[in-house]
Amino acid sequence: MKKKKMATLLSNIRRLLPLLLVAIFAACNPEVAAYTEGVEITIDVEQVSASFAQVRFSTNKEAFYLISIQPTQEGITPQKIAKTFMLLSLDSAYADYLYWRNKQLQQHIPFVADFSSHSLQYGDIKHFFTLLQPNTEYWVYAFVVDPNTNKPAGNLFIETIMTDSVSRMSLQFEYRIDGHWDYIYPIDSTGEIVSTIPWVGETIDSLTIREGGWRVPGEYFFNRFKTVYYEEYERILYGIYAHENNGVGDGTSATHFEVGKTYYTAMAALDAPLVFPLPKNIYNIYRFTWTGEAMDTVFTPANSMVGDWDW
């Protein structure tokens, strides 16, 4: 791994660790401070693009709070119906929680987080809202929730944003295979790591693509990635990503590298609904044959497949 990238990765870990520890502390400590009165929530919109928004939330007192986003509705002023607005939002969040909890219990997960730990925020956070529609006005909002009663408490805090009509993002990906592990590095035009643009990626063996009847690998990946906008997709990623291709990995991909097999790995920036063929400045596809544990190969955008993403 390049020294600069390793330093960036360590820097990202150090930056995220305090937020992670706060979240773990809040979720595991039943005596954590949780104010329900006099809490002010600040909403700082740091970035808005065609289909995502980067927002920072902060509070003047320790509190559990719900954050969400939804398209604006003509004739509705949320502040005038704040109580109803918050109750409806909380009901929706609780319904999502029950669905998640049911899935966990069906899988015999020994510990299932409560609603506050799973669905509410605590402390200062940065959040990405993804899969938004271009050229659309949205409400970004937050309000305090009493963790003992799961009821709204205090005021509704809200900001209005407008997504761009088209994506202006440019993102490329360097790719390294080191034994069973692979590493993906989203980069800008100067080669610097980018951690503020959502992206999707996948590895698939060539036989599976051919048996699926796809004309070219790019067609498979395009159809795979565009389902992000219509189905639940667990692997929306940011910044550097590492994955062990041993059939287990991180639980979201069961790729198992086998000696002599040919694979394709594709990545694409996730900003606005994808169209075929993808713009060249937001994706890369790499083809390789895995040679075993000793394999250590780095691909750069110059090695990316182009044109019709042919075989």
mmCIF file of C-alpha atoms in Angstrom:
data_model
loop_
_atom_site.group_PDB
_atom_site.id
_atom_site.type_symbol
_atom_site.label_atom_id
_atom_site.label_comp_id
_atom_site.label_asym_id
_atom_site.label_seq_id
_atom_site.Cartn_x
_atom_site.Cartn_y
_atom_site.Cartn_z
ATOM 1 C CA MET A 1 0.000 0.000 0.000
ATOM 2 C CA LYS A 2 1.312 3.421 -0.887
ATOM 3 C CA LYS A 3 2.546 5.433 2.090
ATOM 4 C CA LYS A 4 0.306 8.386 1.250
ATOM 5 C CA LYS A 5 -2.789 6.191 1.085
ATOM 6 C CA MET A 6 -1.894 4.398 4.299
ATOM 7 C CA ALA A 7 -1.466 7.768 6.032
ATOM 8 C CA THR A 8 -4.836 8.889 4.683
ATOM 9 C CA LEU A 9 -6.487 5.696 5.887
ATOM 10 C CA LEU A 10 -5.008 6.083 9.370
ATOM 11 C CA SER A 11 -6.067 9.723 9.416
ATOM 12 C CA ASN A 12 -9.651 8.735 8.517
ATOM 13 C CA ILE A 13 -9.678 6.121 11.283
ATOM 14 C CA ARG A 14 -8.394 8.613 13.851
ATOM 15 C CA ARG A 15 -11.002 11.155 12.757
ATOM 16 C CA LEU A 16 -13.898 8.690 12.927
ATOM 17 C CA LEU A 17 -12.846 6.922 16.143
ATOM 18 C CA PRO A 18 -14.148 9.587 18.571
ATOM 19 C CA LEU A 19 -17.569 9.585 16.858
ATOM 20 C CA LEU A 20 -17.622 5.794 16.909
ATOM 21 C CA LEU A 21 -16.770 5.671 20.595
ATOM 22 C CA VAL A 22 -19.504 8.202 21.362
ATOM 23 C CA ALA A 23 -22.037 6.089 19.459
ATOM 24 C CA ILE A 24 -20.949 2.884 21.224
ATOM 25 C CA PHE A 25 -21.019 4.608 24.618
ATOM 26 C CA ALA A 26 -24.476 6.014 24.015
ATOM 27 C CA ALA A 27 -25.820 2.668 22.832
ATOM 28 C CA CYS A 28 -24.345 0.552 25.646
ATOM 29 C CA ASN A 29 -24.559 2.804 28.686
ATOM 30 C CA PRO A 30 -28.103 2.981 30.112
ATOM 31 C CA GLU A 31 -27.100 5.931 32.293
ATOM 32 C CA VAL A 32 -25.841 8.106 29.457
ATOM 33 C CA ALA A 33 -27.031 11.707 29.721
ATOM 34 C CA ALA A 34 -30.082 12.389 27.604
ATOM 35 C CA TYR A 35 -31.724 15.790 27.884
ATOM 36 C CA THR A 36 -35.213 16.363 26.511
ATOM 37 C CA GLU A 37 -35.630 20.052 27.357
ATOM 38 C CA GLY A 38 -33.709 23.071 26.173
ATOM 39 C CA VAL A 39 -31.973 21.127 23.394
ATOM 40 C CA GLU A 40 -31.038 23.038 20.244
ATOM 41 C CA ILE A 41 -30.085 21.072 17.119
ATOM 42 C CA THR A 42 -27.924 22.787 14.514
ATOM 43 C CA ILE A 43 -28.199 21.576 10.920
ATOM 44 C CA ASP A 44 -25.235 22.470 8.692
ATOM 45 C CA VAL A 45 -25.660 21.456 5.050
ATOM 46 C CA GLU A 46 -22.091 20.915 3.865
ATOM 47 C CA GLN A 47 -22.672 19.549 0.365
ATOM 48 C CA VAL A 48 -25.608 19.010 -1.993
ATOM 49 C CA SER A 49 -25.299 17.226 -5.318
ATOM 50 C CA ALA A 50 -27.729 15.591 -7.743
ATOM 51 C CA SER A 51 -28.643 12.636 -5.546
ATOM 52 C CA PHE A 52 -26.959 13.049 -2.178
ATOM 53 C CA ALA A 53 -26.490 15.583 0.580
ATOM 54 C CA GLN A 54 -23.811 15.752 3.252
ATOM 55 C CA VAL A 55 -25.149 17.244 6.479
ATOM 56 C CA ARG A 56 -23.643 17.831 9.908
ATOM 57 C CA PHE A 57 -25.877 17.755 12.989
ATOM 58 C CA SER A 58 -24.828 19.087 16.399
ATOM 59 C CA THR A 59 -26.565 19.697 19.732
ATOM 60 C CA ASN A 60 -25.965 22.091 22.608
ATOM 61 C CA LYS A 61 -26.831 19.329 25.108
ATOM 62 C CA GLU A 62 -26.467 15.552 25.053
ATOM 63 C CA ALA A 63 -29.657 14.125 23.582
ATOM 64 C CA PHE A 64 -31.106 11.385 21.440
ATOM 65 C CA TYR A 65 -32.630 12.742 18.256
ATOM 66 C CA LEU A 66 -34.117 11.595 14.987
ATOM 67 C CA ILE A 67 -32.810 12.864 11.646
ATOM 68 C CA SER A 68 -34.527 12.419 8.307
ATOM 69 C CA ILE A 69 -35.155 13.849 4.860
ATOM 70 C CA GLN A 70 -38.208 13.954 2.604
ATOM 71 C CA PRO A 71 -39.367 15.850 -0.486
ATOM 72 C CA THR A 72 -41.200 19.078 0.250
ATOM 73 C CA GLN A 73 -44.976 19.119 -0.210
ATOM 74 C CA GLU A 74 -46.825 22.034 -1.716
ATOM 75 C CA GLY A 75 -49.143 23.720 0.744
ATOM 76 C CA ILE A 76 -47.486 22.124 3.783
ATOM 77 C CA THR A 77 -45.455 24.112 6.305
ATOM 78 C CA PRO A 78 -43.905 21.586 8.721
ATOM 79 C CA GLN A 79 -43.364 24.177 11.456
ATOM 80 C CA LYS A 80 -47.116 24.885 11.573
ATOM 81 C CA ILE A 81 -47.928 21.211 12.129
ATOM 82 C CA ALA A 82 -44.724 20.375 14.003
ATOM 83 C CA LYS A 83 -46.271 17.908 16.483
ATOM 84 C CA THR A 84 -48.070 15.908 13.791
ATOM 85 C CA PHE A 85 -45.058 16.093 11.495
ATOM 86 C CA MET A 86 -42.732 14.715 14.180
ATOM 87 C CA LEU A 87 -45.161 11.957 15.213
ATOM 88 C CA LEU A 88 -45.544 10.765 11.622
ATOM 89 C CA SER A 89 -41.771 10.768 11.129
ATOM 90 C CA LEU A 90 -41.231 8.874 14.360
ATOM 91 C CA ASP A 91 -43.894 6.309 13.425
ATOM 92 C CA SER A 92 -42.144 5.719 10.104
ATOM 93 C CA ALA A 93 -38.752 5.319 11.798
ATOM 94 C CA TYR A 94 -40.223 2.886 14.319
ATOM 95 C CA ALA A 95 -41.816 0.822 11.556
ATOM 96 C CA ASP A 96 -38.399 0.576 9.870
ATOM 97 C CA TYR A 97 -36.876 -0.458 13.189
ATOM 98 C CA LEU A 98 -39.449 -3.220 13.725
ATOM 99 C CA TYR A 99 -38.759 -4.558 10.233
ATOM 100 C CA TRP A 100 -35.012 -4.588 10.949
ATOM 101 C CA ARG A 101 -35.499 -6.166 14.375
ATOM 102 C CA ASN A 102 -37.683 -8.909 12.899
ATOM 103 C CA LYS A 103 -34.978 -9.778 10.379
ATOM 104 C CA GLN A 104 -32.377 -9.935 13.145
ATOM 105 C CA LEU A 105 -34.517 -12.193 15.327
ATOM 106 C CA GLN A 106 -35.252 -14.511 12.408
ATOM 107 C CA GLN A 107 -31.491 -14.933 11.983
ATOM 108 C CA HIS A 108 -31.153 -15.769 15.705
ATOM 109 C CA ILE A 109 -28.935 -12.756 16.380
ATOM 110 C CA PRO A 110 -28.182 -12.923 20.136
ATOM 111 C CA PHE A 111 -28.259 -9.156 20.737
ATOM 112 C CA VAL A 112 -30.747 -6.822 19.078
ATOM 113 C CA ALA A 113 -30.369 -3.098 19.755
ATOM 114 C CA ASP A 114 -33.302 -1.120 21.110
ATOM 115 C CA PHE A 115 -34.956 1.643 19.098
ATOM 116 C CA SER A 116 -32.873 4.478 20.560
ATOM 117 C CA SER A 117 -29.575 2.727 19.906
ATOM 118 C CA HIS A 118 -30.480 1.638 16.397
ATOM 119 C CA SER A 119 -32.539 4.488 14.971
ATOM 120 C CA LEU A 120 -31.638 7.666 16.852
ATOM 121 C CA GLN A 121 -28.542 9.840 16.780
ATOM 122 C CA TYR A 122 -26.496 11.033 19.748
ATOM 123 C CA GLY A 123 -23.926 13.807 19.861
ATOM 124 C CA ASP A 124 -22.416 15.590 16.873
ATOM 125 C CA ILE A 125 -22.510 13.599 13.630
ATOM 126 C CA LYS A 126 -21.951 13.882 9.892
ATOM 127 C CA HIS A 127 -24.539 12.091 7.769
ATOM 128 C CA PHE A 128 -24.979 11.392 4.055
ATOM 129 C CA PHE A 129 -28.504 11.256 2.664
ATOM 130 C CA THR A 130 -28.297 9.204 -0.534
ATOM 131 C CA LEU A 131 -30.560 8.049 -3.381
ATOM 132 C CA LEU A 132 -32.192 11.468 -3.695
ATOM 133 C CA GLN A 133 -33.807 12.572 -6.928
ATOM 134 C CA PRO A 134 -32.166 15.307 -9.052
ATOM 135 C CA ASN A 135 -33.738 18.757 -9.296
ATOM 136 C CA THR A 136 -35.895 18.125 -6.258
ATOM 137 C CA GLU A 137 -36.532 20.192 -3.142
ATOM 138 C CA TYR A 138 -36.165 18.391 0.192
ATOM 139 C CA TRP A 139 -36.684 19.052 3.877
ATOM 140 C CA VAL A 140 -33.762 17.974 6.082
ATOM 141 C CA TYR A 141 -34.915 17.878 9.673
ATOM 142 C CA ALA A 142 -34.202 16.719 13.213
ATOM 143 C CA PHE A 143 -35.937 16.654 16.577
ATOM 144 C CA VAL A 144 -35.228 15.321 20.057
ATOM 145 C CA VAL A 145 -36.792 12.021 21.137
ATOM 146 C CA ASP A 146 -37.313 10.954 24.750
ATOM 147 C CA PRO A 147 -35.563 7.537 24.886
ATOM 148 C CA ASN A 148 -37.788 6.419 27.779
ATOM 149 C CA THR A 149 -41.090 7.010 26.010
ATOM 150 C CA ASN A 150 -39.983 7.129 22.348
ATOM 151 C CA LYS A 151 -41.991 10.340 21.960
ATOM 152 C CA PRO A 152 -40.913 13.630 20.332
ATOM 153 C CA ALA A 153 -39.613 16.245 22.732
ATOM 154 C CA GLY A 154 -38.978 19.918 22.035
ATOM 155 C CA ASN A 155 -38.898 21.743 18.727
ATOM 156 C CA LEU A 156 -38.659 20.720 15.101
ATOM 157 C CA PHE A 157 -35.436 21.875 13.414
ATOM 158 C CA ILE A 158 -35.567 21.964 9.628
ATOM 159 C CA GLU A 159 -33.665 23.174 6.557
ATOM 160 C CA THR A 160 -34.699 23.172 2.899
ATOM 161 C CA ILE A 161 -32.269 22.014 0.184
ATOM 162 C CA MET A 162 -32.442 21.673 -3.599
ATOM 163 C CA THR A 163 -30.589 18.913 -5.419
ATOM 164 C CA ASP A 164 -28.711 19.653 -8.636
ATOM 165 C CA SER A 165 -30.414 18.826 -11.934
ATOM 166 C CA VAL A 166 -27.393 16.840 -13.173
ATOM 167 C CA SER A 167 -24.341 15.316 -11.551
ATOM 168 C CA ARG A 168 -21.136 17.313 -11.676
ATOM 169 C CA MET A 169 -19.083 14.708 -9.830
ATOM 170 C CA SER A 170 -15.900 13.159 -11.181
ATOM 171 C CA LEU A 171 -14.470 10.087 -9.480
ATOM 172 C CA GLN A 172 -11.972 7.402 -10.471
ATOM 173 C CA PHE A 173 -10.824 4.291 -8.621
ATOM 174 C CA GLU A 174 -7.469 2.655 -8.081
ATOM 175 C CA TYR A 175 -7.612 -1.042 -7.240
ATOM 176 C CA ARG A 176 -5.198 -3.411 -5.508
ATOM 177 C CA ILE A 177 -5.355 -7.187 -5.143
ATOM 178 C CA ASP A 178 -3.191 -8.635 -2.372
ATOM 179 C CA GLY A 179 -3.874 -12.343 -1.950
ATOM 180 C CA HIS A 180 -7.524 -12.815 -0.961
ATOM 181 C CA TRP A 181 -7.780 -9.143 -0.035
ATOM 182 C CA ASP A 182 -8.630 -6.315 -2.376
ATOM 183 C CA TYR A 183 -8.537 -2.569 -1.744
ATOM 184 C CA ILE A 184 -10.407 0.205 -3.559
ATOM 185 C CA TYR A 185 -9.230 3.813 -3.481
ATOM 186 C CA PRO A 186 -11.635 6.504 -4.799
ATOM 187 C CA ILE A 187 -9.474 9.355 -6.132
ATOM 188 C CA ASP A 188 -9.853 12.792 -7.671
ATOM 189 C CA SER A 189 -7.985 14.140 -10.688
ATOM 190 C CA THR A 190 -4.864 14.766 -8.575
ATOM 191 C CA GLY A 191 -4.787 11.242 -7.139
ATOM 192 C CA GLU A 192 -5.973 12.288 -3.675
ATOM 193 C CA ILE A 193 -8.345 10.013 -1.755
ATOM 194 C CA VAL A 194 -11.999 11.171 -1.833
ATOM 195 C CA SER A 195 -14.278 10.281 1.088
ATOM 196 C CA THR A 196 -17.198 12.651 0.449
ATOM 197 C CA ILE A 197 -18.788 11.024 -2.612
ATOM 198 C CA PRO A 198 -20.897 7.841 -2.269
ATOM 199 C CA TRP A 199 -20.015 4.999 -4.611
ATOM 200 C CA VAL A 200 -20.911 1.390 -5.360
ATOM 201 C CA GLY A 201 -18.716 -1.526 -6.364
ATOM 202 C CA GLU A 202 -18.814 -5.242 -6.981
ATOM 203 C CA THR A 203 -16.611 -8.183 -8.026
ATOM 204 C CA ILE A 204 -17.996 -11.032 -10.139
ATOM 205 C CA ASP A 205 -16.401 -13.948 -11.995
ATOM 206 C CA SER A 206 -16.560 -13.977 -15.799
ATOM 207 C CA LEU A 207 -18.426 -17.310 -16.018
ATOM 208 C CA THR A 208 -21.334 -15.961 -13.961
ATOM 209 C CA ILE A 209 -21.623 -12.967 -16.303
ATOM 210 C CA ARG A 210 -21.571 -15.147 -19.421
ATOM 211 C CA GLU A 211 -24.096 -17.606 -18.019
ATOM 212 C CA GLY A 212 -26.348 -14.672 -17.187
ATOM 213 C CA GLY A 213 -26.541 -13.792 -20.873
ATOM 214 C CA TRP A 214 -24.981 -10.342 -20.566
ATOM 215 C CA ARG A 215 -23.459 -9.060 -23.798
ATOM 216 C CA VAL A 216 -20.524 -7.382 -22.060
ATOM 217 C CA PRO A 217 -19.390 -7.035 -18.414
ATOM 218 C CA GLY A 218 -20.321 -3.351 -18.365
ATOM 219 C CA GLU A 219 -23.927 -4.190 -19.128
ATOM 220 C CA TYR A 220 -24.080 -6.500 -16.106
ATOM 221 C CA PHE A 221 -22.571 -3.913 -13.775
ATOM 222 C CA PHE A 222 -24.771 -1.120 -15.086
ATOM 223 C CA ASN A 223 -27.931 -3.133 -14.452
ATOM 224 C CA ARG A 224 -26.606 -4.192 -11.052
ATOM 225 C CA PHE A 225 -25.788 -0.664 -9.955
ATOM 226 C CA LYS A 226 -28.970 0.965 -11.246
ATOM 227 C CA THR A 227 -31.036 -1.286 -8.966
ATOM 228 C CA VAL A 228 -29.663 0.848 -6.139
ATOM 229 C CA TYR A 229 -32.431 3.288 -6.970
ATOM 230 C CA TYR A 230 -35.199 0.711 -6.811
ATOM 231 C CA GLU A 231 -34.154 -1.891 -4.234
ATOM 232 C CA GLU A 232 -32.444 -2.047 -0.856
ATOM 233 C CA TYR A 233 -28.669 -2.029 -1.406
ATOM 234 C CA GLU A 234 -26.325 -2.456 1.530
ATOM 235 C CA ARG A 235 -23.027 -1.470 0.003
ATOM 236 C CA ILE A 236 -23.127 2.274 -0.539
ATOM 237 C CA LEU A 237 -19.543 3.138 0.295
ATOM 238 C CA TYR A 238 -17.372 6.166 1.047
ATOM 239 C CA GLY A 239 -13.610 6.498 0.887
ATOM 240 C CA ILE A 240 -11.226 3.528 1.035
ATOM 241 C CA TYR A 241 -12.749 0.066 1.101
ATOM 242 C CA ALA A 242 -11.019 -3.254 1.929
ATOM 243 C CA HIS A 243 -12.601 -6.670 1.483
ATOM 244 C CA GLU A 244 -11.468 -10.270 2.014
ATOM 245 C CA ASN A 245 -12.629 -12.462 -0.860
ATOM 246 C CA ASN A 246 -12.715 -15.720 1.066
ATOM 247 C CA GLY A 247 -16.415 -16.480 0.670
ATOM 248 C CA VAL A 248 -17.280 -14.567 3.845
ATOM 249 C CA GLY A 249 -15.773 -11.097 3.527
ATOM 250 C CA ASP A 250 -17.692 -8.394 5.356
ATOM 251 C CA GLY A 251 -21.060 -10.093 5.151
ATOM 252 C CA THR A 252 -22.257 -8.164 2.094
ATOM 253 C CA SER A 253 -20.296 -9.998 -0.596
ATOM 254 C CA ALA A 254 -19.458 -13.698 -0.766
ATOM 255 C CA THR A 255 -16.800 -13.530 -3.490
ATOM 256 C CA HIS A 256 -14.296 -16.380 -3.177
ATOM 257 C CA PHE A 257 -11.153 -15.953 -5.278
ATOM 258 C CA GLU A 258 -10.108 -19.207 -6.953
ATOM 259 C CA VAL A 259 -6.807 -19.816 -8.732
ATOM 260 C CA GLY A 260 -7.100 -19.542 -12.506
ATOM 261 C CA LYS A 261 -10.519 -17.883 -12.497
ATOM 262 C CA THR A 262 -11.065 -14.577 -14.291
ATOM 263 C CA TYR A 263 -12.891 -11.792 -12.450
ATOM 264 C CA TYR A 264 -14.204 -8.306 -13.110
ATOM 265 C CA THR A 265 -14.362 -5.585 -10.468
ATOM 266 C CA ALA A 266 -16.352 -2.434 -11.223
ATOM 267 C CA MET A 267 -16.896 0.768 -9.255
ATOM 268 C CA ALA A 268 -19.008 3.834 -10.004
ATOM 269 C CA ALA A 269 -19.799 7.111 -8.286
ATOM 270 C CA LEU A 270 -23.392 7.150 -7.045
ATOM 271 C CA ASP A 271 -24.745 10.557 -7.952
ATOM 272 C CA ALA A 272 -27.991 10.780 -9.939
ATOM 273 C CA PRO A 273 -29.695 7.789 -11.562
ATOM 274 C CA LEU A 274 -27.196 5.936 -13.706
ATOM 275 C CA VAL A 275 -27.546 5.875 -17.501
ATOM 276 C CA PHE A 276 -25.939 3.465 -19.979
ATOM 277 C CA PRO A 277 -23.167 3.779 -20.895
ATOM 278 C CA LEU A 278 -21.809 5.439 -17.766
ATOM 279 C CA PRO A 279 -19.864 8.685 -18.176
ATOM 280 C CA LYS A 280 -16.168 7.823 -18.312
ATOM 281 C CA ASN A 281 -15.349 10.152 -15.412
ATOM 282 C CA ILE A 282 -17.337 8.221 -12.785
ATOM 283 C CA TYR A 283 -16.461 4.549 -13.214
ATOM 284 C CA ASN A 284 -13.713 1.958 -13.697
ATOM 285 C CA ILE A 285 -13.832 -1.749 -14.571
ATOM 286 C CA TYR A 286 -10.817 -4.004 -14.070
ATOM 287 C CA ARG A 287 -10.304 -7.532 -15.423
ATOM 288 C CA PHE A 288 -7.883 -9.959 -13.782
ATOM 289 C CA THR A 289 -7.119 -13.645 -13.354
ATOM 290 C CA TRP A 290 -6.398 -14.611 -9.766
ATOM 291 C CA THR A 291 -3.065 -16.432 -9.423
ATOM 292 C CA GLY A 292 -3.150 -17.189 -5.691
ATOM 293 C CA GLU A 293 -2.091 -15.881 -2.300
ATOM 294 C CA ALA A 294 1.139 -14.444 -3.658
ATOM 295 C CA MET A 295 -0.680 -12.167 -6.090
ATOM 296 C CA ASP A 296 -0.058 -8.471 -5.428
ATOM 297 C CA THR A 297 -1.231 -6.281 -8.293
ATOM 298 C CA VAL A 298 -2.229 -2.626 -8.509
ATOM 299 C CA PHE A 299 -4.559 -1.272 -11.204
ATOM 300 C CA THR A 300 -4.864 2.414 -12.042
ATOM 301 C CA PRO A 301 -7.512 4.145 -14.183
ATOM 302 C CA ALA A 302 -5.139 3.726 -17.156
ATOM 303 C CA ASN A 303 -5.813 -0.037 -16.888
ATOM 304 C CA SER A 304 -9.589 0.383 -16.849
ATOM 305 C CA MET A 305 -11.745 -1.178 -19.562
ATOM 306 C CA VAL A 306 -13.241 1.399 -21.917
ATOM 307 C CA GLY A 307 -15.479 1.623 -24.934
ATOM 308 C CA ASP A 308 -18.306 -0.908 -24.710
ATOM 309 C CA TRP A 309 -16.736 -2.479 -21.589
ATOM 310 C CA ASP A 310 -16.025 -5.510 -23.784
ATOM 311 C CA TRP A 311 -14.598 -8.877 -22.795
#
